[in-house]
Amino acid sequence: MPDGLAEKVISLCVRRRLVYPTSEIYESVAGFFDYGPLGVELKRNLESSWWNYFVRQRDDVVGMDGALITPPSMWKASGHLDAFNDPLIACGKCKRRFRLDHLLEQELQLSVEGLTPDKMQELIKENKIRCPQCKGGLKETQPFNLMFRTQVGVLKDEPNEAVLRPETAQLIFADFKLVQQAARKRLPFGIAQIGKAFRNEIAPRNFVFRAREFNQMELEFFIHPERMDDCELPANWKSLAVTVLAAETQIHKGEGSLLSFNELWDRKMVKTKWHVYWMAACWNFLLELGLDPAHLRLRQHVSAELSHYSSETWDVEYRYPWGWKELLGVANRGDFDLKQHQEHSKKDLSFFVDETKQKVIPHVIEPSWGLERLFLTVLMDAYREKTENNETKVTLALSPRLAPVQVSVFPLMKKDGLAEKGQGVFRNLMPCFSAVYDDGGSVGRRYARADEVGTPYAVTIDYDTLTDDTVTLRDRDSTQQKRVSLAELPEKLNRLLLGSVRFSDL
Ligand code: GAP
Protein backbone atom coordinates (compact mmCIF):
# COMPACT_ATOMS: atom_id res chain seq x y z
CA MET A 1 0.00 0.00 0.00
CA PRO A 2 1.61 3.34 -1.01
CA ASP A 3 2.35 5.71 1.92
CA GLY A 4 -0.49 8.14 2.51
CA LEU A 5 -2.82 6.17 0.21
CA ALA A 6 -6.00 7.64 1.68
CA GLU A 7 -4.82 11.24 1.26
CA LYS A 8 -3.57 10.53 -2.27
CA VAL A 9 -6.82 8.95 -3.44
CA ILE A 10 -8.96 11.65 -1.83
CA SER A 11 -6.79 14.37 -3.34
CA LEU A 12 -7.08 12.75 -6.80
CA CYS A 13 -10.87 12.48 -6.39
CA VAL A 14 -11.21 16.14 -5.45
CA ARG A 15 -8.67 17.49 -7.98
CA ARG A 16 -10.14 15.60 -10.95
CA ARG A 17 -13.65 16.22 -9.59
CA LEU A 18 -14.62 12.58 -9.36
CA VAL A 19 -16.20 13.36 -6.00
CA TYR A 20 -15.92 16.35 -3.68
CA PRO A 21 -17.74 17.92 -0.72
CA THR A 22 -21.14 19.27 -1.71
CA SER A 23 -22.05 22.97 -2.11
CA GLU A 24 -18.42 24.08 -2.16
CA ILE A 25 -19.33 27.63 -3.12
CA TYR A 26 -21.29 27.92 0.14
CA GLU A 27 -20.39 26.09 3.30
CA SER A 28 -20.31 22.32 2.83
CA VAL A 29 -22.17 20.19 5.35
CA ALA A 30 -20.01 17.30 6.58
CA GLY A 31 -20.93 13.90 5.19
CA PHE A 32 -22.53 15.03 1.90
CA PHE A 33 -20.81 14.81 -1.50
CA ASP A 34 -21.29 15.65 -5.17
CA TYR A 35 -20.02 13.52 -8.04
CA GLY A 36 -18.48 15.11 -11.15
CA PRO A 37 -18.39 13.79 -14.76
CA LEU A 38 -15.86 10.99 -14.22
CA GLY A 39 -17.16 10.05 -10.75
CA VAL A 40 -20.71 9.66 -11.94
CA GLU A 41 -19.57 7.33 -14.75
CA LEU A 42 -17.60 5.13 -12.34
CA LYS A 43 -20.53 5.06 -9.94
CA ARG A 44 -22.96 4.08 -12.71
CA ASN A 45 -20.60 1.35 -13.94
CA LEU A 46 -20.42 -0.10 -10.43
CA GLU A 47 -24.16 0.12 -10.05
CA SER A 48 -24.91 -1.55 -13.37
CA SER A 49 -22.28 -4.26 -12.81
CA TRP A 50 -23.95 -5.03 -9.47
CA TRP A 51 -27.45 -5.01 -10.99
CA ASN A 52 -26.37 -7.28 -13.86
CA TYR A 53 -24.68 -9.76 -11.57
CA PHE A 54 -27.24 -9.88 -8.74
CA VAL A 55 -30.48 -9.30 -10.69
CA ARG A 56 -30.39 -9.50 -14.50
CA GLN A 57 -28.26 -12.62 -14.78
CA ARG A 58 -30.46 -14.58 -12.35
CA ASP A 59 -33.98 -15.88 -12.73
CA ASP A 60 -34.59 -15.96 -8.97
CA VAL A 61 -34.06 -12.25 -8.22
CA VAL A 62 -36.21 -9.29 -9.27
CA GLY A 63 -35.81 -5.57 -8.66
CA MET A 64 -37.82 -2.76 -7.14
CA ASP A 65 -37.37 0.91 -6.33
CA GLY A 66 -39.01 2.28 -3.19
CA ALA A 67 -39.65 5.79 -1.87
CA LEU A 68 -37.04 7.69 0.12
CA ILE A 69 -39.48 9.40 2.48
CA THR A 70 -41.41 6.94 4.56
CA PRO A 71 -43.91 6.83 7.46
CA PRO A 72 -42.43 6.47 10.97
CA SER A 73 -44.69 3.44 11.53
CA MET A 74 -42.49 1.47 9.12
CA TRP A 75 -39.47 2.17 11.31
CA LYS A 76 -41.32 1.47 14.54
CA ALA A 77 -42.09 -1.99 13.14
CA SER A 78 -38.53 -2.56 11.90
CA GLY A 79 -37.08 -1.62 15.28
CA HIS A 80 -35.07 1.32 13.91
CA LEU A 81 -36.97 3.97 15.89
CA ASP A 82 -35.93 2.28 19.11
CA ALA A 83 -32.67 0.57 18.24
CA PHE A 84 -30.91 2.33 15.34
CA ASN A 85 -28.61 4.22 17.66
CA ASP A 86 -24.92 4.95 18.03
CA PRO A 87 -23.42 5.69 21.46
CA LEU A 88 -22.78 9.42 21.85
CA ILE A 89 -20.56 10.97 24.50
CA ALA A 90 -20.44 14.72 25.13
CA CYS A 91 -17.89 16.96 26.82
CA GLY A 92 -19.30 18.67 29.92
CA LYS A 93 -17.13 21.75 29.28
CA CYS A 94 -17.00 22.59 25.55
CA LYS A 95 -20.16 20.54 24.77
CA ARG A 96 -18.52 18.83 21.76
CA ARG A 97 -20.07 15.46 20.97
CA PHE A 98 -18.21 12.31 19.92
CA ARG A 99 -19.12 8.80 18.82
CA LEU A 100 -17.98 6.71 21.76
CA ASP A 101 -16.30 3.90 19.78
CA HIS A 102 -14.48 6.36 17.49
CA LEU A 103 -13.23 8.35 20.46
CA LEU A 104 -11.90 5.23 22.18
CA GLU A 105 -10.22 3.96 18.99
CA GLN A 106 -8.57 7.34 18.51
CA GLU A 107 -7.43 7.73 22.13
CA LEU A 108 -6.39 4.13 22.85
CA GLN A 109 -5.31 3.13 19.31
CA LEU A 110 -7.18 -0.19 19.53
CA SER A 111 -10.23 -1.72 17.93
CA VAL A 112 -13.34 -1.73 20.14
CA GLU A 113 -15.40 -3.62 17.55
CA GLY A 114 -17.95 -5.81 19.33
CA LEU A 115 -17.85 -4.06 22.73
CA THR A 116 -21.15 -2.99 24.31
CA PRO A 117 -21.69 0.73 25.12
CA ASP A 118 -21.42 -0.13 28.86
CA LYS A 119 -18.06 -1.81 28.35
CA MET A 120 -16.85 1.15 26.28
CA GLN A 121 -18.02 3.57 28.99
CA GLU A 122 -15.95 1.55 31.49
CA LEU A 123 -12.90 1.95 29.23
CA ILE A 124 -13.41 5.74 29.26
CA LYS A 125 -13.36 5.70 33.05
CA GLU A 126 -10.51 3.19 33.45
CA ASN A 127 -8.27 5.13 31.06
CA LYS A 128 -9.32 8.53 32.45
CA ILE A 129 -10.07 9.75 28.93
CA ARG A 130 -10.96 13.43 28.69
CA CYS A 131 -12.26 15.61 25.84
CA PRO A 132 -9.59 15.61 23.10
CA GLN A 133 -10.45 19.24 22.24
CA CYS A 134 -10.50 21.04 25.61
CA LYS A 135 -9.52 18.31 28.12
CA GLY A 136 -12.84 18.80 29.90
CA GLY A 137 -14.59 15.90 31.66
CA LEU A 138 -16.83 13.63 29.57
CA LYS A 139 -20.46 12.95 30.49
CA GLU A 140 -22.29 9.61 30.55
CA THR A 141 -22.92 7.95 27.15
CA GLN A 142 -26.33 8.49 25.53
CA PRO A 143 -27.88 6.57 22.62
CA PHE A 144 -28.23 8.81 19.53
CA ASN A 145 -30.80 7.82 16.89
CA LEU A 146 -29.34 8.08 13.39
CA MET A 147 -32.53 8.68 11.42
CA PHE A 148 -33.27 11.99 9.70
CA ARG A 149 -36.81 13.28 10.26
CA THR A 150 -38.85 15.58 8.09
CA GLN A 151 -42.43 16.75 7.75
CA VAL A 152 -44.86 16.16 4.93
CA GLY A 153 -47.95 18.16 3.97
CA VAL A 154 -49.15 21.72 4.15
CA LEU A 155 -51.04 21.84 7.43
CA LYS A 156 -48.90 23.85 9.83
CA ASP A 157 -50.79 22.70 12.91
CA GLU A 158 -50.90 19.06 11.94
CA PRO A 159 -47.57 18.26 10.33
CA ASN A 160 -47.13 14.65 9.33
CA GLU A 161 -43.86 13.30 10.66
CA ALA A 162 -41.87 11.34 8.11
CA VAL A 163 -38.51 9.61 8.07
CA LEU A 164 -35.77 9.51 5.42
CA ARG A 165 -35.05 5.82 5.04
CA PRO A 166 -31.84 4.73 6.80
CA GLU A 167 -31.66 1.51 4.76
CA THR A 168 -33.34 0.35 1.55
CA ALA A 169 -34.16 -3.07 3.01
CA GLN A 170 -37.38 -2.16 4.84
CA LEU A 171 -39.08 -1.03 1.63
CA ILE A 172 -38.44 -4.50 0.26
CA PHE A 173 -39.95 -6.16 3.35
CA ALA A 174 -43.00 -3.89 3.32
CA ASP A 175 -43.57 -4.60 -0.42
CA PHE A 176 -42.62 -8.28 -0.20
CA LYS A 177 -46.09 -9.63 -0.97
CA LEU A 178 -46.84 -7.12 -3.75
CA VAL A 179 -43.56 -7.78 -5.55
CA GLN A 180 -43.81 -11.55 -5.12
CA GLN A 181 -47.30 -11.56 -6.64
CA ALA A 182 -46.35 -9.19 -9.46
CA ALA A 183 -43.28 -11.27 -10.38
CA ARG A 184 -45.09 -14.59 -9.69
CA LYS A 185 -42.03 -15.93 -7.87
CA ARG A 186 -41.92 -18.98 -5.63
CA LEU A 187 -39.50 -19.55 -2.76
CA PRO A 188 -36.57 -19.19 -2.78
CA PHE A 189 -36.34 -15.84 -4.54
CA GLY A 190 -34.87 -12.41 -3.94
CA ILE A 191 -35.82 -8.76 -4.27
CA ALA A 192 -33.06 -6.25 -4.93
CA GLN A 193 -32.93 -2.49 -4.75
CA ILE A 194 -30.37 0.23 -5.36
CA GLY A 195 -31.04 3.65 -3.90
CA LYS A 196 -30.32 6.35 -1.37
CA ALA A 197 -30.15 5.85 2.37
CA PHE A 198 -29.70 8.62 4.93
CA ARG A 199 -28.04 8.41 8.33
CA ASN A 200 -27.29 11.31 10.63
CA GLU A 201 -23.85 9.89 11.46
CA ILE A 202 -22.35 11.42 14.61
CA ALA A 203 -18.93 11.47 13.01
CA PRO A 204 -18.93 11.19 9.20
CA ARG A 205 -15.33 10.47 8.23
CA ASN A 206 -12.86 8.92 5.83
CA PHE A 207 -14.39 10.80 2.90
CA VAL A 208 -17.29 8.86 1.32
CA PHE A 209 -16.59 5.78 3.47
CA ARG A 210 -18.90 7.06 6.21
CA ALA A 211 -21.27 9.68 4.79
CA ARG A 212 -24.70 10.94 5.85
CA GLU A 213 -26.25 10.39 2.43
CA PHE A 214 -25.21 7.37 0.40
CA ASN A 215 -26.57 4.62 -1.84
CA GLN A 216 -27.16 1.07 -0.80
CA MET A 217 -27.35 -1.96 -3.07
CA GLU A 218 -29.34 -4.53 -1.13
CA LEU A 219 -30.76 -7.93 -1.85
CA GLU A 220 -33.24 -9.68 0.42
CA PHE A 221 -33.33 -13.39 -0.43
CA PHE A 222 -36.47 -15.15 0.88
CA ILE A 223 -36.18 -18.85 1.71
CA HIS A 224 -38.53 -21.52 3.10
CA PRO A 225 -37.52 -21.72 6.80
CA GLU A 226 -37.01 -25.50 6.54
CA ARG A 227 -34.88 -25.25 3.40
CA MET A 228 -32.12 -22.93 4.55
CA ASP A 229 -29.50 -25.48 3.45
CA ASP A 230 -31.11 -26.48 0.15
CA CYS A 231 -28.66 -25.00 -2.33
CA GLU A 232 -25.51 -25.79 -4.26
CA LEU A 233 -22.57 -23.46 -4.62
CA PRO A 234 -21.36 -23.11 -8.23
CA ALA A 235 -18.16 -25.14 -8.66
CA ASN A 236 -15.98 -22.06 -9.28
CA TRP A 237 -17.14 -20.43 -6.01
CA LYS A 238 -16.60 -23.52 -3.83
CA SER A 239 -12.84 -23.42 -4.11
CA LEU A 240 -12.35 -19.65 -3.75
CA ALA A 241 -9.83 -19.07 -0.97
CA VAL A 242 -10.78 -16.52 1.69
CA THR A 243 -9.23 -15.31 4.91
CA VAL A 244 -11.80 -16.02 7.61
CA LEU A 245 -12.01 -14.50 11.07
CA ALA A 246 -14.78 -16.27 12.98
CA ALA A 247 -16.38 -14.81 16.13
CA GLU A 248 -14.82 -17.58 18.23
CA THR A 249 -11.34 -16.74 16.92
CA GLN A 250 -11.82 -13.05 17.78
CA ILE A 251 -12.88 -13.91 21.35
CA HIS A 252 -9.62 -15.88 21.76
CA LYS A 253 -7.63 -13.14 20.00
CA GLY A 254 -6.60 -15.57 17.24
CA GLU A 255 -5.53 -14.98 13.67
CA GLY A 256 -7.68 -15.47 10.58
CA SER A 257 -7.29 -18.69 8.57
CA LEU A 258 -7.32 -19.27 4.84
CA LEU A 259 -10.28 -21.47 3.88
CA SER A 260 -12.43 -22.22 0.86
CA PHE A 261 -16.18 -21.52 0.89
CA ASN A 262 -16.66 -25.28 0.74
CA GLU A 263 -14.62 -25.71 3.92
CA LEU A 264 -16.53 -22.88 5.58
CA TRP A 265 -19.69 -24.93 5.09
CA ASP A 266 -18.20 -28.38 5.75
CA ARG A 267 -16.78 -27.17 9.07
CA LYS A 268 -20.20 -25.75 10.02
CA MET A 269 -18.71 -22.33 10.68
CA VAL A 270 -21.83 -20.70 9.21
CA LYS A 271 -25.29 -21.78 10.36
CA THR A 272 -27.01 -22.02 6.98
CA LYS A 273 -25.84 -22.95 3.51
CA TRP A 274 -27.74 -20.12 1.77
CA HIS A 275 -25.68 -17.74 3.93
CA VAL A 276 -22.45 -19.32 2.63
CA TYR A 277 -23.88 -19.13 -0.89
CA TRP A 278 -24.47 -15.37 -0.73
CA MET A 279 -21.11 -14.69 0.89
CA ALA A 280 -19.44 -16.62 -1.94
CA ALA A 281 -21.54 -14.71 -4.50
CA CYS A 282 -20.39 -11.39 -3.04
CA TRP A 283 -16.75 -12.47 -2.85
CA ASN A 284 -16.82 -13.68 -6.45
CA PHE A 285 -18.33 -10.37 -7.57
CA LEU A 286 -15.49 -8.46 -5.88
CA LEU A 287 -12.98 -10.63 -7.73
CA GLU A 288 -14.81 -9.95 -11.01
CA LEU A 289 -14.45 -6.23 -10.31
CA GLY A 290 -10.72 -6.83 -10.06
CA LEU A 291 -10.17 -6.38 -6.32
CA ASP A 292 -7.09 -8.04 -4.83
CA PRO A 293 -8.27 -10.88 -2.52
CA ALA A 294 -5.20 -10.31 -0.33
CA HIS A 295 -6.82 -7.02 0.73
CA LEU A 296 -10.11 -8.70 1.68
CA ARG A 297 -11.28 -10.94 4.51
CA LEU A 298 -14.49 -12.35 5.96
CA ARG A 299 -15.18 -11.41 9.58
CA GLN A 300 -18.06 -12.72 11.63
CA HIS A 301 -19.81 -10.31 14.02
CA VAL A 302 -19.35 -11.24 17.67
CA SER A 303 -22.68 -11.42 19.49
CA ALA A 304 -22.45 -7.95 21.10
CA GLU A 305 -22.19 -6.20 17.73
CA LEU A 306 -25.07 -8.02 15.98
CA SER A 307 -27.82 -5.67 14.79
CA HIS A 308 -31.20 -6.06 16.48
CA TYR A 309 -32.58 -8.00 13.47
CA SER A 310 -29.68 -10.37 12.86
CA SER A 311 -28.92 -13.83 14.22
CA GLU A 312 -25.65 -14.07 12.29
CA THR A 313 -23.70 -11.52 10.24
CA TRP A 314 -20.48 -11.80 8.29
CA ASP A 315 -18.78 -8.72 6.88
CA VAL A 316 -16.49 -8.66 3.90
CA GLU A 317 -13.80 -6.33 5.20
CA TYR A 318 -11.19 -4.42 3.24
CA ARG A 319 -7.75 -3.43 4.51
CA TYR A 320 -8.20 0.35 4.40
CA PRO A 321 -5.39 2.71 5.40
CA TRP A 322 -7.43 3.22 8.62
CA GLY A 323 -7.57 -0.53 9.33
CA TRP A 324 -9.71 -3.55 8.44
CA LYS A 325 -13.28 -2.23 8.10
CA GLU A 326 -16.62 -3.36 6.69
CA LEU A 327 -17.02 -3.07 2.94
CA LEU A 328 -20.32 -4.97 2.90
CA GLY A 329 -22.30 -7.27 5.17
CA VAL A 330 -24.22 -10.50 4.70
CA ALA A 331 -26.80 -11.01 7.47
CA ASN A 332 -29.20 -13.76 8.43
CA ARG A 333 -32.30 -11.69 9.28
CA GLY A 334 -34.44 -14.79 9.83
CA ASP A 335 -38.15 -13.93 9.84
CA PHE A 336 -37.65 -10.87 12.07
CA ASP A 337 -38.66 -8.20 9.55
CA LEU A 338 -41.62 -9.90 7.87
CA LYS A 339 -43.04 -10.88 11.29
CA GLN A 340 -42.64 -7.35 12.61
CA HIS A 341 -44.34 -5.80 9.57
CA GLN A 342 -47.09 -8.41 9.68
CA GLU A 343 -47.77 -7.63 13.33
CA HIS A 344 -47.65 -3.84 12.99
CA SER A 345 -49.52 -3.52 9.65
CA LYS A 346 -51.98 -6.32 10.43
CA LYS A 347 -51.47 -7.53 6.84
CA ASP A 348 -50.74 -11.17 6.06
CA LEU A 349 -47.14 -11.39 4.83
CA SER A 350 -46.94 -15.18 4.84
CA PHE A 351 -46.26 -17.24 1.75
CA PHE A 352 -48.50 -20.12 0.72
CA VAL A 353 -46.53 -23.26 -0.17
CA ASP A 354 -48.55 -25.26 -2.72
CA GLU A 355 -46.89 -28.63 -2.13
CA THR A 356 -47.56 -28.71 1.61
CA LYS A 357 -50.61 -26.42 1.65
CA GLN A 358 -48.93 -24.50 4.45
CA LYS A 359 -48.40 -20.83 5.08
CA VAL A 360 -44.84 -19.93 6.05
CA ILE A 361 -43.02 -16.72 6.90
CA PRO A 362 -39.85 -16.94 4.81
CA HIS A 363 -36.42 -16.43 6.32
CA VAL A 364 -34.06 -13.92 4.79
CA ILE A 365 -30.37 -13.78 3.92
CA GLU A 366 -29.34 -10.22 3.08
CA PRO A 367 -26.22 -9.15 1.19
CA SER A 368 -26.03 -5.39 1.83
CA TRP A 369 -23.59 -3.12 -0.02
CA GLY A 370 -22.76 0.57 0.09
CA LEU A 371 -22.19 1.95 -3.42
CA GLU A 372 -19.92 4.83 -2.40
CA ARG A 373 -17.93 2.59 -0.05
CA LEU A 374 -17.35 0.23 -2.96
CA PHE A 375 -16.43 3.24 -5.15
CA LEU A 376 -13.74 4.35 -2.70
CA THR A 377 -12.49 0.79 -2.20
CA VAL A 378 -12.14 0.16 -5.93
CA LEU A 379 -10.16 3.39 -6.30
CA MET A 380 -7.84 2.55 -3.41
CA ASP A 381 -7.24 -0.94 -4.73
CA ALA A 382 -6.47 0.36 -8.21
CA TYR A 383 -4.13 3.19 -7.16
CA ARG A 384 -0.53 2.75 -8.42
CA GLU A 385 2.31 5.23 -8.52
CA LYS A 386 5.78 5.18 -10.03
CA THR A 387 8.51 7.78 -9.60
CA GLU A 388 10.99 8.28 -12.46
CA ASN A 389 13.38 11.23 -12.83
CA ASN A 390 11.78 12.93 -9.83
CA GLU A 391 8.36 12.75 -11.48
CA THR A 392 5.61 10.68 -9.91
CA LYS A 393 3.16 9.08 -12.31
CA VAL A 394 -0.18 7.86 -11.06
CA THR A 395 -2.20 5.12 -12.70
CA LEU A 396 -5.59 3.78 -11.69
CA ALA A 397 -5.46 0.13 -12.73
CA LEU A 398 -9.26 -0.07 -12.88
CA SER A 399 -10.97 -2.98 -14.54
CA PRO A 400 -11.90 -1.77 -18.08
CA ARG A 401 -15.58 -2.51 -17.33
CA LEU A 402 -15.50 0.06 -14.51
CA ALA A 403 -13.27 2.75 -16.00
CA PRO A 404 -15.18 6.05 -16.40
CA VAL A 405 -13.61 6.46 -19.85
CA GLN A 406 -12.75 3.37 -21.91
CA VAL A 407 -10.80 5.03 -24.67
CA SER A 408 -9.19 8.44 -25.21
CA VAL A 409 -8.56 9.81 -28.67
CA PHE A 410 -5.52 12.06 -29.13
CA PRO A 411 -4.47 13.81 -32.36
CA LEU A 412 -0.67 14.20 -32.27
CA MET A 413 -1.15 17.88 -33.08
CA LYS A 414 -4.07 20.17 -33.83
CA LYS A 415 -2.73 21.22 -37.27
CA ASP A 416 -2.47 19.65 -40.76
CA GLY A 417 -5.87 18.00 -40.56
CA LEU A 418 -4.91 15.77 -37.57
CA ALA A 419 -7.54 17.33 -35.30
CA GLU A 420 -10.28 16.77 -37.92
CA LYS A 421 -9.17 13.17 -38.45
CA GLY A 422 -9.11 12.67 -34.65
CA GLN A 423 -12.62 14.08 -34.32
CA GLY A 424 -13.79 11.64 -37.00
CA VAL A 425 -12.26 8.67 -35.16
CA PHE A 426 -13.74 9.87 -31.87
CA ARG A 427 -17.26 10.28 -33.35
CA ASN A 428 -16.99 6.80 -34.82
CA LEU A 429 -16.12 5.24 -31.45
CA MET A 430 -18.56 7.29 -29.36
CA PRO A 431 -21.76 5.27 -30.01
CA CYS A 432 -20.11 2.02 -28.83
CA PHE A 433 -17.58 3.08 -26.19
CA SER A 434 -17.27 5.60 -23.43
CA ALA A 435 -14.76 7.82 -25.25
CA VAL A 436 -13.19 11.27 -24.85
CA TYR A 437 -11.36 13.47 -27.30
CA ASP A 438 -8.38 15.40 -25.92
CA ASP A 439 -6.05 17.65 -27.93
CA GLY A 440 -4.62 19.74 -25.06
CA GLY A 441 -0.87 19.69 -24.27
CA SER A 442 1.81 17.14 -25.22
CA VAL A 443 0.78 13.55 -25.93
CA GLY A 444 2.82 12.49 -22.86
CA ARG A 445 0.74 14.77 -20.64
CA ARG A 446 -2.45 13.51 -22.20
CA TYR A 447 -1.43 9.87 -21.53
CA ALA A 448 -0.68 10.84 -17.92
CA ARG A 449 -4.07 12.56 -17.54
CA ALA A 450 -5.83 9.48 -18.91
CA ASP A 451 -3.80 6.99 -16.79
CA GLU A 452 -4.58 8.94 -13.65
CA VAL A 453 -8.32 8.33 -14.07
CA GLY A 454 -7.91 4.75 -15.21
CA THR A 455 -8.62 5.01 -18.97
CA PRO A 456 -7.44 1.60 -20.22
CA TYR A 457 -6.78 2.48 -23.88
CA ALA A 458 -5.65 5.52 -25.86
CA VAL A 459 -5.70 6.00 -29.63
CA THR A 460 -3.24 8.44 -31.20
CA ILE A 461 -3.73 9.92 -34.65
CA ASP A 462 -0.48 10.89 -36.42
CA TYR A 463 0.71 11.76 -39.92
CA ASP A 464 0.67 8.08 -41.01
CA THR A 465 -3.03 7.94 -40.11
CA LEU A 466 -3.69 10.52 -42.80
CA THR A 467 -2.16 8.28 -45.46
CA ASP A 468 -2.80 4.67 -44.35
CA ASP A 469 -5.75 4.88 -41.89
CA THR A 470 -3.83 3.24 -39.06
CA VAL A 471 -3.55 4.54 -35.48
CA THR A 472 -1.44 3.82 -32.41
CA LEU A 473 -3.32 1.96 -29.71
CA ARG A 474 -1.74 2.24 -26.25
CA ASP A 475 -2.38 -0.02 -23.28
CA ARG A 476 -2.53 1.77 -19.89
CA ASP A 477 -1.05 -0.98 -17.71
CA SER A 478 1.88 -2.13 -19.87
CA THR A 479 2.25 1.20 -21.78
CA GLN A 480 2.80 -1.04 -24.85
CA GLN A 481 1.72 0.41 -28.18
CA LYS A 482 0.45 -1.34 -31.34
CA ARG A 483 -0.41 -0.11 -34.79
CA VAL A 484 -4.03 -0.90 -35.63
CA SER A 485 -6.10 -0.16 -38.74
CA LEU A 486 -9.10 2.10 -38.24
CA ALA A 487 -11.33 -0.52 -39.84
CA GLU A 488 -10.37 -3.06 -37.13
CA LEU A 489 -10.20 -0.64 -34.20
CA PRO A 490 -13.78 -1.00 -32.83
CA GLU A 491 -13.69 -4.79 -32.92
CA LYS A 492 -10.23 -4.97 -31.32
CA LEU A 493 -11.21 -2.50 -28.62
CA ASN A 494 -14.33 -4.49 -27.92
CA ARG A 495 -12.38 -7.73 -27.46
CA LEU A 496 -9.90 -6.00 -25.18
CA LEU A 497 -12.65 -4.48 -23.04
CA LEU A 498 -14.49 -7.79 -22.77
CA GLY A 499 -11.23 -9.43 -21.73
CA SER A 500 -11.40 -11.98 -24.57
CA VAL A 501 -7.90 -11.05 -25.77
CA ARG A 502 -4.77 -9.73 -24.06
CA PHE A 503 -3.10 -6.61 -25.41
CA SER A 504 0.14 -8.51 -26.01
CA ASP A 505 -1.75 -11.05 -28.16
CA LEU A 506 -3.65 -8.47 -30.19
N1 GAP B 1 -29.76 -3.41 5.60
C1 GAP B 1 -28.61 -3.67 6.38
C2 GAP B 1 -27.76 -2.51 6.55
O1 GAP B 1 -28.13 -1.41 6.22
P1 GAP B 1 -25.40 -1.76 7.38
O2 GAP B 1 -24.20 -2.58 7.77
O3 GAP B 1 -25.86 -0.74 8.33
O4 GAP B 1 -26.55 -2.82 7.07
C3 GAP B 1 -24.86 -1.88 4.83
O5 GAP B 1 -25.13 -1.09 5.97
C4 GAP B 1 -23.77 -1.26 3.99
O6 GAP B 1 -24.08 0.11 3.70
C5 GAP B 1 -22.41 -1.19 4.69
O7 GAP B 1 -21.72 -2.41 4.52
C6 GAP B 1 -21.73 -0.05 3.96
O8 GAP B 1 -21.18 -0.51 2.73
C7 GAP B 1 -22.89 0.88 3.65
N2 GAP B 1 -22.95 1.96 4.65
C8 GAP B 1 -23.50 1.93 5.87
N3 GAP B 1 -23.39 3.12 6.49
C9 GAP B 1 -22.75 3.93 5.63
C10 GAP B 1 -22.34 5.30 5.67
N4 GAP B 1 -22.59 6.06 6.72
N5 GAP B 1 -21.70 5.81 4.59
C11 GAP B 1 -21.45 5.05 3.49
N6 GAP B 1 -21.82 3.76 3.40
C12 GAP B 1 -22.46 3.20 4.45
XYZ file of N, CA and C and ligand atoms in Angstrom, residues 80 84 166-170 199 201 208-218 220 301 307 309 315-316 326-329 331 333 366 368-374, ligand 1:
147
model
N -36.062 0.237 14.058
C -35.075 1.316 13.909
C -35.369 2.513 14.808
N -31.937 1.949 16.316
C -30.908 2.326 15.344
C -30.104 3.502 15.894
N -33.242 4.953 6.464
C -31.835 4.733 6.801
C -31.256 3.478 6.148
N -32.109 2.666 5.549
C -31.656 1.510 4.759
C -32.724 1.253 3.703
N -32.347 0.621 2.600
C -33.339 0.346 1.552
C -34.148 -0.907 1.890
N -33.586 -1.745 2.756
C -34.157 -3.072 3.009
C -35.626 -3.050 3.416
N -36.012 -2.107 4.298
C -37.379 -2.161 4.839
C -38.433 -1.980 3.769
N -28.329 8.661 6.913
C -28.041 8.413 8.331
C -27.354 9.641 8.904
N -25.040 10.420 10.783
C -23.849 9.888 11.459
C -23.287 10.928 12.429
N -15.956 9.434 1.545
C -17.287 8.859 1.316
C -17.493 7.528 2.041
N -16.471 7.065 2.763
C -16.594 5.783 3.475
C -17.739 5.838 4.485
N -17.798 6.900 5.253
C -18.903 7.063 6.207
C -19.542 8.428 5.958
N -20.601 8.437 5.159
C -21.272 9.680 4.791
C -22.649 9.717 5.456
N -23.336 10.845 5.283
C -24.697 10.937 5.846
C -25.764 10.636 4.792
N -25.369 10.752 3.533
C -26.253 10.391 2.427
C -25.442 9.494 1.506
N -25.958 8.312 1.225
C -25.213 7.372 0.401
C -26.202 6.418 -0.264
N -25.701 5.596 -1.172
C -26.567 4.621 -1.840
C -26.283 3.227 -1.309
N -27.346 2.479 -1.142
C -27.162 1.071 -0.800
C -27.566 0.205 -1.987
N -26.961 -0.951 -2.075
C -27.350 -1.957 -3.069
C -27.660 -3.184 -2.217
N -28.949 -3.472 -2.071
C -29.337 -4.529 -1.134
C -30.163 -5.592 -1.829
N -32.631 -8.864 -0.626
C -33.244 -9.681 0.424
C -33.640 -10.989 -0.250
N -19.507 -11.197 12.879
C -19.807 -10.314 14.018
C -19.805 -11.128 15.308
N -26.688 -6.596 14.841
C -27.820 -5.666 14.791
C -29.038 -6.348 15.402
N -31.811 -7.084 14.326
C -32.576 -7.998 13.475
C -31.810 -9.252 13.091
N -19.165 -9.849 7.724
C -18.779 -8.717 6.875
C -17.662 -9.142 5.931
N -17.704 -8.613 4.711
C -16.487 -8.656 3.902
C -15.765 -7.371 4.255
N -15.542 -2.778 7.498
C -16.617 -3.359 6.691
C -16.733 -2.696 5.323
N -16.691 -3.546 4.285
C -17.022 -3.072 2.941
C -18.497 -3.367 2.674
N -18.916 -4.577 3.050
C -20.321 -4.969 2.899
C -20.634 -6.019 3.956
N -21.922 -6.265 4.165
C -22.295 -7.265 5.167
C -23.291 -8.255 4.584
N -26.145 -10.696 6.186
C -26.797 -11.010 7.466
C -27.877 -12.064 7.303
N -31.278 -12.483 8.573
C -32.299 -11.688 9.277
C -33.460 -12.560 9.715
N -29.455 -11.547 3.682
C -29.340 -10.223 3.078
C -27.890 -9.812 2.794
N -25.765 -6.828 1.810
C -26.025 -5.385 1.830
C -24.738 -4.624 1.529
N -24.787 -3.836 0.461
C -23.594 -3.125 -0.022
C -23.817 -1.621 0.034
N -22.732 -0.882 0.217
C -22.763 0.571 0.085
C -22.060 0.930 -1.215
N -22.763 1.641 -2.100
C -22.193 1.948 -3.422
C -20.956 2.842 -3.306
N -21.041 3.894 -2.496
C -19.919 4.832 -2.397
C -18.730 4.188 -1.673
N -19.031 3.280 -0.731
C -17.932 2.595 -0.051
C -17.201 1.699 -1.041
N -17.967 1.074 -1.929
C -17.347 0.230 -2.961
C -16.540 1.112 -3.925
N -29.758 -3.407 5.598
C -28.605 -3.667 6.375
C -27.762 -2.506 6.550
O -28.130 -1.409 6.221
P -25.401 -1.758 7.381
O -24.199 -2.576 7.770
O -25.858 -0.737 8.326
O -26.546 -2.815 7.075
C -24.861 -1.880 4.825
O -25.128 -1.086 5.975
C -23.775 -1.257 3.991
O -24.084 0.110 3.704
C -22.410 -1.192 4.694
O -21.717 -2.414 4.518
C -21.729 -0.052 3.956
O -21.178 -0.506 2.731
C -22.888 0.878 3.646
N -22.950 1.962 4.648
C -23.503 1.930 5.872
N -23.392 3.116 6.485
C -22.752 3.932 5.629
C -22.344 5.299 5.672
N -22.595 6.061 6.720
N -21.697 5.814 4.587
C -21.450 5.050 3.488
N -21.824 3.760 3.401
C -22.464 3.205 4.447
